[in-house]
GROMACS .gro file of C-alpha atoms in nm:
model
  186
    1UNK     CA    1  -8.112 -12.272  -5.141
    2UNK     CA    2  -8.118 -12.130  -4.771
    3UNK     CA    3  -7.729 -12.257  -4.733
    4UNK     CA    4  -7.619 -12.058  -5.068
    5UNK     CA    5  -7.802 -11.743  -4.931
    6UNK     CA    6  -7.584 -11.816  -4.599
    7UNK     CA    7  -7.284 -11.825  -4.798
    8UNK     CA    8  -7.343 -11.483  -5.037
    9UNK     CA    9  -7.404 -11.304  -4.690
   10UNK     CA   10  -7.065 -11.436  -4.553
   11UNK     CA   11  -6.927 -11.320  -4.812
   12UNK     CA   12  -7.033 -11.002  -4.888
   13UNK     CA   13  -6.856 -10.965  -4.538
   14UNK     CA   14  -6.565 -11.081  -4.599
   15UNK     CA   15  -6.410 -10.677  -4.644
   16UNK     CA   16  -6.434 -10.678  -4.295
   17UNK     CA   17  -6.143 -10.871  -4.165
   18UNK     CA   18  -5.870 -10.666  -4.431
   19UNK     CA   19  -6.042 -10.310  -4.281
   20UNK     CA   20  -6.005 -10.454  -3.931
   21UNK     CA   21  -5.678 -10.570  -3.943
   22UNK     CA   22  -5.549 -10.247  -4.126
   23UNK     CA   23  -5.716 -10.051  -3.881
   24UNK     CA   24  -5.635 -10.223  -3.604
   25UNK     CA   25  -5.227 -10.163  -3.685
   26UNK     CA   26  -5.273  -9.844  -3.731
   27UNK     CA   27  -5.389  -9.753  -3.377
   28UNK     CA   28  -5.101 -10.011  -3.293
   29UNK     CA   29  -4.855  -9.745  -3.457
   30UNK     CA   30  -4.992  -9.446  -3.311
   31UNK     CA   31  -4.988  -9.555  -2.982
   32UNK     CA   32  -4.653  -9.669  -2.998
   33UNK     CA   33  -4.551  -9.340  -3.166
   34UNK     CA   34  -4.756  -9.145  -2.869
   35UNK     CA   35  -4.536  -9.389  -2.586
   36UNK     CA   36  -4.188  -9.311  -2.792
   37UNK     CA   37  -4.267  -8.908  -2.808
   38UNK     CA   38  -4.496  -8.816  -2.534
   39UNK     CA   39  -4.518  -9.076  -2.259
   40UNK     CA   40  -4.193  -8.923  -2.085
   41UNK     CA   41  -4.165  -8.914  -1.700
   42UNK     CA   42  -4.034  -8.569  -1.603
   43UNK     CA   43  -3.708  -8.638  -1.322
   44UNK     CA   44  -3.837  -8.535  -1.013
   45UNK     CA   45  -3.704  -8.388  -0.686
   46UNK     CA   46  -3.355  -8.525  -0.598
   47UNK     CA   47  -3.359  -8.878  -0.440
   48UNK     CA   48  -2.997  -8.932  -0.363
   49UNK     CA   49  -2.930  -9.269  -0.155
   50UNK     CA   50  -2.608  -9.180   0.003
   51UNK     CA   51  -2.316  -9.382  -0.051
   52UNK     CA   52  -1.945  -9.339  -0.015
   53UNK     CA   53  -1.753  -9.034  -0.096
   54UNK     CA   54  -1.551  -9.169  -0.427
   55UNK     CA   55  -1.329  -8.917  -0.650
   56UNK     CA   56  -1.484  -8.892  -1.017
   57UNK     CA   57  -1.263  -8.647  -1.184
   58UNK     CA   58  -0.994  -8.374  -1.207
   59UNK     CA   59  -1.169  -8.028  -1.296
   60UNK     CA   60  -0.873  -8.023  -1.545
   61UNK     CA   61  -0.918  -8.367  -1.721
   62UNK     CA   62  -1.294  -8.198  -1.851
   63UNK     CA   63  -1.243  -7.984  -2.164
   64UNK     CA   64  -1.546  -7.793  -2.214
   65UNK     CA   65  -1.877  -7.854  -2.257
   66UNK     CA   66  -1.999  -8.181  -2.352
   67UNK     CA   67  -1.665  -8.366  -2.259
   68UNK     CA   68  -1.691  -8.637  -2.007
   69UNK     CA   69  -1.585  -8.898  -1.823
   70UNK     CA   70  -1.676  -9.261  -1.724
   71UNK     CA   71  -1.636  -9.402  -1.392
   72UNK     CA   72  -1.792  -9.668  -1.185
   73UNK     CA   73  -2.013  -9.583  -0.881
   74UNK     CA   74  -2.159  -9.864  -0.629
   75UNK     CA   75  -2.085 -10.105  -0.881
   76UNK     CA   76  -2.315  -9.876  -1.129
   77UNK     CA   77  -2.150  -9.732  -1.429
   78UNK     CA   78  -2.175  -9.373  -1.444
   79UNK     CA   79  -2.091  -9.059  -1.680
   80UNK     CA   80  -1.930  -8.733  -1.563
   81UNK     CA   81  -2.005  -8.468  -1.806
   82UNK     CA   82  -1.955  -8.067  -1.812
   83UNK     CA   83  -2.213  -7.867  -1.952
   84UNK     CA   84  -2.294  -7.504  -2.072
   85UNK     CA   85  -2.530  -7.450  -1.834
   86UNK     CA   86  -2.608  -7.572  -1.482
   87UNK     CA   87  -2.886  -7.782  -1.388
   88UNK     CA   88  -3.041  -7.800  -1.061
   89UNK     CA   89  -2.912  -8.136  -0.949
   90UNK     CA   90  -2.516  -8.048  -1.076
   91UNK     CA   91  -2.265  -7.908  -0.933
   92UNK     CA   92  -2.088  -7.550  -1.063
   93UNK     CA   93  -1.728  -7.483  -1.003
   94UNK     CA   94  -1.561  -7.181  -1.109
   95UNK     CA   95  -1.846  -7.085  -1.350
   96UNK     CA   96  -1.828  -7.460  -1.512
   97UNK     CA   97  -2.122  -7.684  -1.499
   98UNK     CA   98  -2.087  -8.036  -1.392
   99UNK     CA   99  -2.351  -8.331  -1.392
  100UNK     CA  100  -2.316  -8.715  -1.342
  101UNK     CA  101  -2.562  -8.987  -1.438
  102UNK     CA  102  -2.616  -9.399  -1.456
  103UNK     CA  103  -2.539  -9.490  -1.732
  104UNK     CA  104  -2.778  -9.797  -1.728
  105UNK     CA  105  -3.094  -9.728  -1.975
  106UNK     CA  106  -3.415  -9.730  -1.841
  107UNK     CA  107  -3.607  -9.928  -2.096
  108UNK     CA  108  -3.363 -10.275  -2.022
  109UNK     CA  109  -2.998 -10.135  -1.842
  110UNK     CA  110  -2.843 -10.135  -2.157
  111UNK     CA  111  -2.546  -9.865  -2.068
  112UNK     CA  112  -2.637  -9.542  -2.308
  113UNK     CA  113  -2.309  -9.324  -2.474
  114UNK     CA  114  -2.249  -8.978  -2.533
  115UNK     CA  115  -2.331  -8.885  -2.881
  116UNK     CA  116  -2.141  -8.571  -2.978
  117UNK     CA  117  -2.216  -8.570  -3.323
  118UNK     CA  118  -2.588  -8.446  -3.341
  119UNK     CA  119  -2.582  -8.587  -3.739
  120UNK     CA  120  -2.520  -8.864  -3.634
  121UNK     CA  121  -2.778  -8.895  -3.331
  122UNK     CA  122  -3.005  -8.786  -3.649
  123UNK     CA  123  -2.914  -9.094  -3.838
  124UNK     CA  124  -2.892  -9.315  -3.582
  125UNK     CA  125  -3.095  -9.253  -3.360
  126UNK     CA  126  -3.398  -9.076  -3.582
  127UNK     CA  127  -3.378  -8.843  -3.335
  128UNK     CA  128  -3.246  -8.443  -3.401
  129UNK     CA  129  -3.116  -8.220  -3.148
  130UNK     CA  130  -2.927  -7.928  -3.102
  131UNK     CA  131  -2.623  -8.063  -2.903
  132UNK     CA  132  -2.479  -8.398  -2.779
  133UNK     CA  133  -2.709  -8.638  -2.617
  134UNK     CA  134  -2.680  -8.982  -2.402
  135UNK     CA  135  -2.821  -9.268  -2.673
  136UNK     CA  136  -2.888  -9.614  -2.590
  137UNK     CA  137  -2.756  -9.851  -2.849
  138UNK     CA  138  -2.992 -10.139  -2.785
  139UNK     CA  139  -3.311  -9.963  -2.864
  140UNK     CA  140  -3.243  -9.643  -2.932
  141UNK     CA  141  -3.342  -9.417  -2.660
  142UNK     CA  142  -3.223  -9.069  -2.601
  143UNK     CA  143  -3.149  -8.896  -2.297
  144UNK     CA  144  -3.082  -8.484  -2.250
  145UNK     CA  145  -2.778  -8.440  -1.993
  146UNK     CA  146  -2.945  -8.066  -1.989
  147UNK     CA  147  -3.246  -8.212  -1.888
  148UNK     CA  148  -3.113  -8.418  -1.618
  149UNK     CA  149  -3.145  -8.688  -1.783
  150UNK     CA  150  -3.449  -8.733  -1.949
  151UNK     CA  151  -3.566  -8.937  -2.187
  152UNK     CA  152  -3.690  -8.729  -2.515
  153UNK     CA  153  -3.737  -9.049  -2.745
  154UNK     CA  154  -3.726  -9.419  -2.757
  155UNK     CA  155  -3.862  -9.660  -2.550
  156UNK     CA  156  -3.719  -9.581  -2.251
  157UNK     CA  157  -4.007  -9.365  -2.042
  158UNK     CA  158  -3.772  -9.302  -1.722
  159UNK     CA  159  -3.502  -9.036  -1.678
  160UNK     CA  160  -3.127  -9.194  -1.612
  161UNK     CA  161  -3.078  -9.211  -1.237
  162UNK     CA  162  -2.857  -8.909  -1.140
  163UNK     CA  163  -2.551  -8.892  -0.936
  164UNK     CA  164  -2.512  -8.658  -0.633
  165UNK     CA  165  -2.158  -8.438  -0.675
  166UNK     CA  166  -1.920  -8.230  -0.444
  167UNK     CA  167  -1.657  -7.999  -0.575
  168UNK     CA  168  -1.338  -7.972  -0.362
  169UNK     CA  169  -1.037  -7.797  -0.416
  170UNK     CA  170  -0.991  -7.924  -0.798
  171UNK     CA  171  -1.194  -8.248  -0.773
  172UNK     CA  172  -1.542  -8.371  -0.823
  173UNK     CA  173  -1.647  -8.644  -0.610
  174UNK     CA  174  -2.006  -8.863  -0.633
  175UNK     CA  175  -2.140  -8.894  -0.258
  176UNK     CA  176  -2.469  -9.040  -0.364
  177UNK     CA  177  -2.677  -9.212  -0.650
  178UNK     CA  178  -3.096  -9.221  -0.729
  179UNK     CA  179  -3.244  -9.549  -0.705
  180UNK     CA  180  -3.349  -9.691  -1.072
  181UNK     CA  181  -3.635  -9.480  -1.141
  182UNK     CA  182  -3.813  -9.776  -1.291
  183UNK     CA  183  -3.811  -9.962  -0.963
  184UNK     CA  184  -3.727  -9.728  -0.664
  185UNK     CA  185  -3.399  -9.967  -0.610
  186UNK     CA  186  -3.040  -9.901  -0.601
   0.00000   0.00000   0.00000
């Protein structure tokens, strides 16, 4: 009789493992919502490696805010983009606002695009914002090209590395590029 006694105790247990397990993904989930929201790395004080002085772009082949241009720095691709308002690593010319990133993701180097159309970032992305944004297609990070750069959601916890600009005359040129934030390197 002992062992059957054994046995009802077991099993008047057994809710255990079900309330575990449940529980258990739960905190999973909300940890992994916390990372994706609020885990962010702020970009810090300019860390420009200098490199050579390469011409990114005609002032006049930008029209407006948000438009941009691609271009390939130390073998890194990059973005160009003009935006409404200057930030303090970009460059202003003639009262427009200029700012140049990596475009390699800093969850896995994926290479992020500009998403003008904030619908469809909302879609997409399940992210909303209030103008275009950098997006990663592989997982689904954003970045804010007003906020240097930062990452606002996804996995990605890093801000894209940021290019170092120089107006002259009617050009921009890059003259210098952040390591990876993730590992200090270039």
């Amino acid at each position: 009789m002992a062992v059957d006694e054994s046995k009802r105790t077991l099993l008047s247990y057994w809710w255990v493992l079900p309330v575990a397990g449940t529980a258990g993904a739960f905190a999973y989930m909300a940890n992994y919502a916390r990372r994706v929201t609020l885990d962010k790395h702020a970009p810090g004080p300019p860390n420009f490696q200098p490199g050579p002085r390469q011409a990114v772009a005609k002032l006049s082949e930008l029209q407006g805010p948000y438009s941009f241009r691609e271009f390939q720095y130390r073998k890194t691709p990059c973005l160009l983009m003009e935006l409404p308002q200057p930030t303090p690593t970009g460059v202003t010319v003639g009262g427009r606002h200029f700012a140049a990133y990596s475009r390699l993701c800093t969850h896995l180097g994926c290479q992020v695009n500009p998403i003008a159309d904030t619908e469809l970032l909302a879609l997409s992305y399940n992210y909303r914002a209030e103008h275009p944004m950098l997006g990663c297609p592989c997982h689904y990070s954003v970045f804010d090209p007003q906020r240097q750069g930062q990452s606002v959601f996804g996995k990605a916890l890093f801000p894209l590395a940021r290019v170092q600009l120089r107006a002259e005359g009617d050009t921009l040129y890059a003259q210098g590029l952040e390591p990876d934030p993730r590992t200090g390197q270039g």
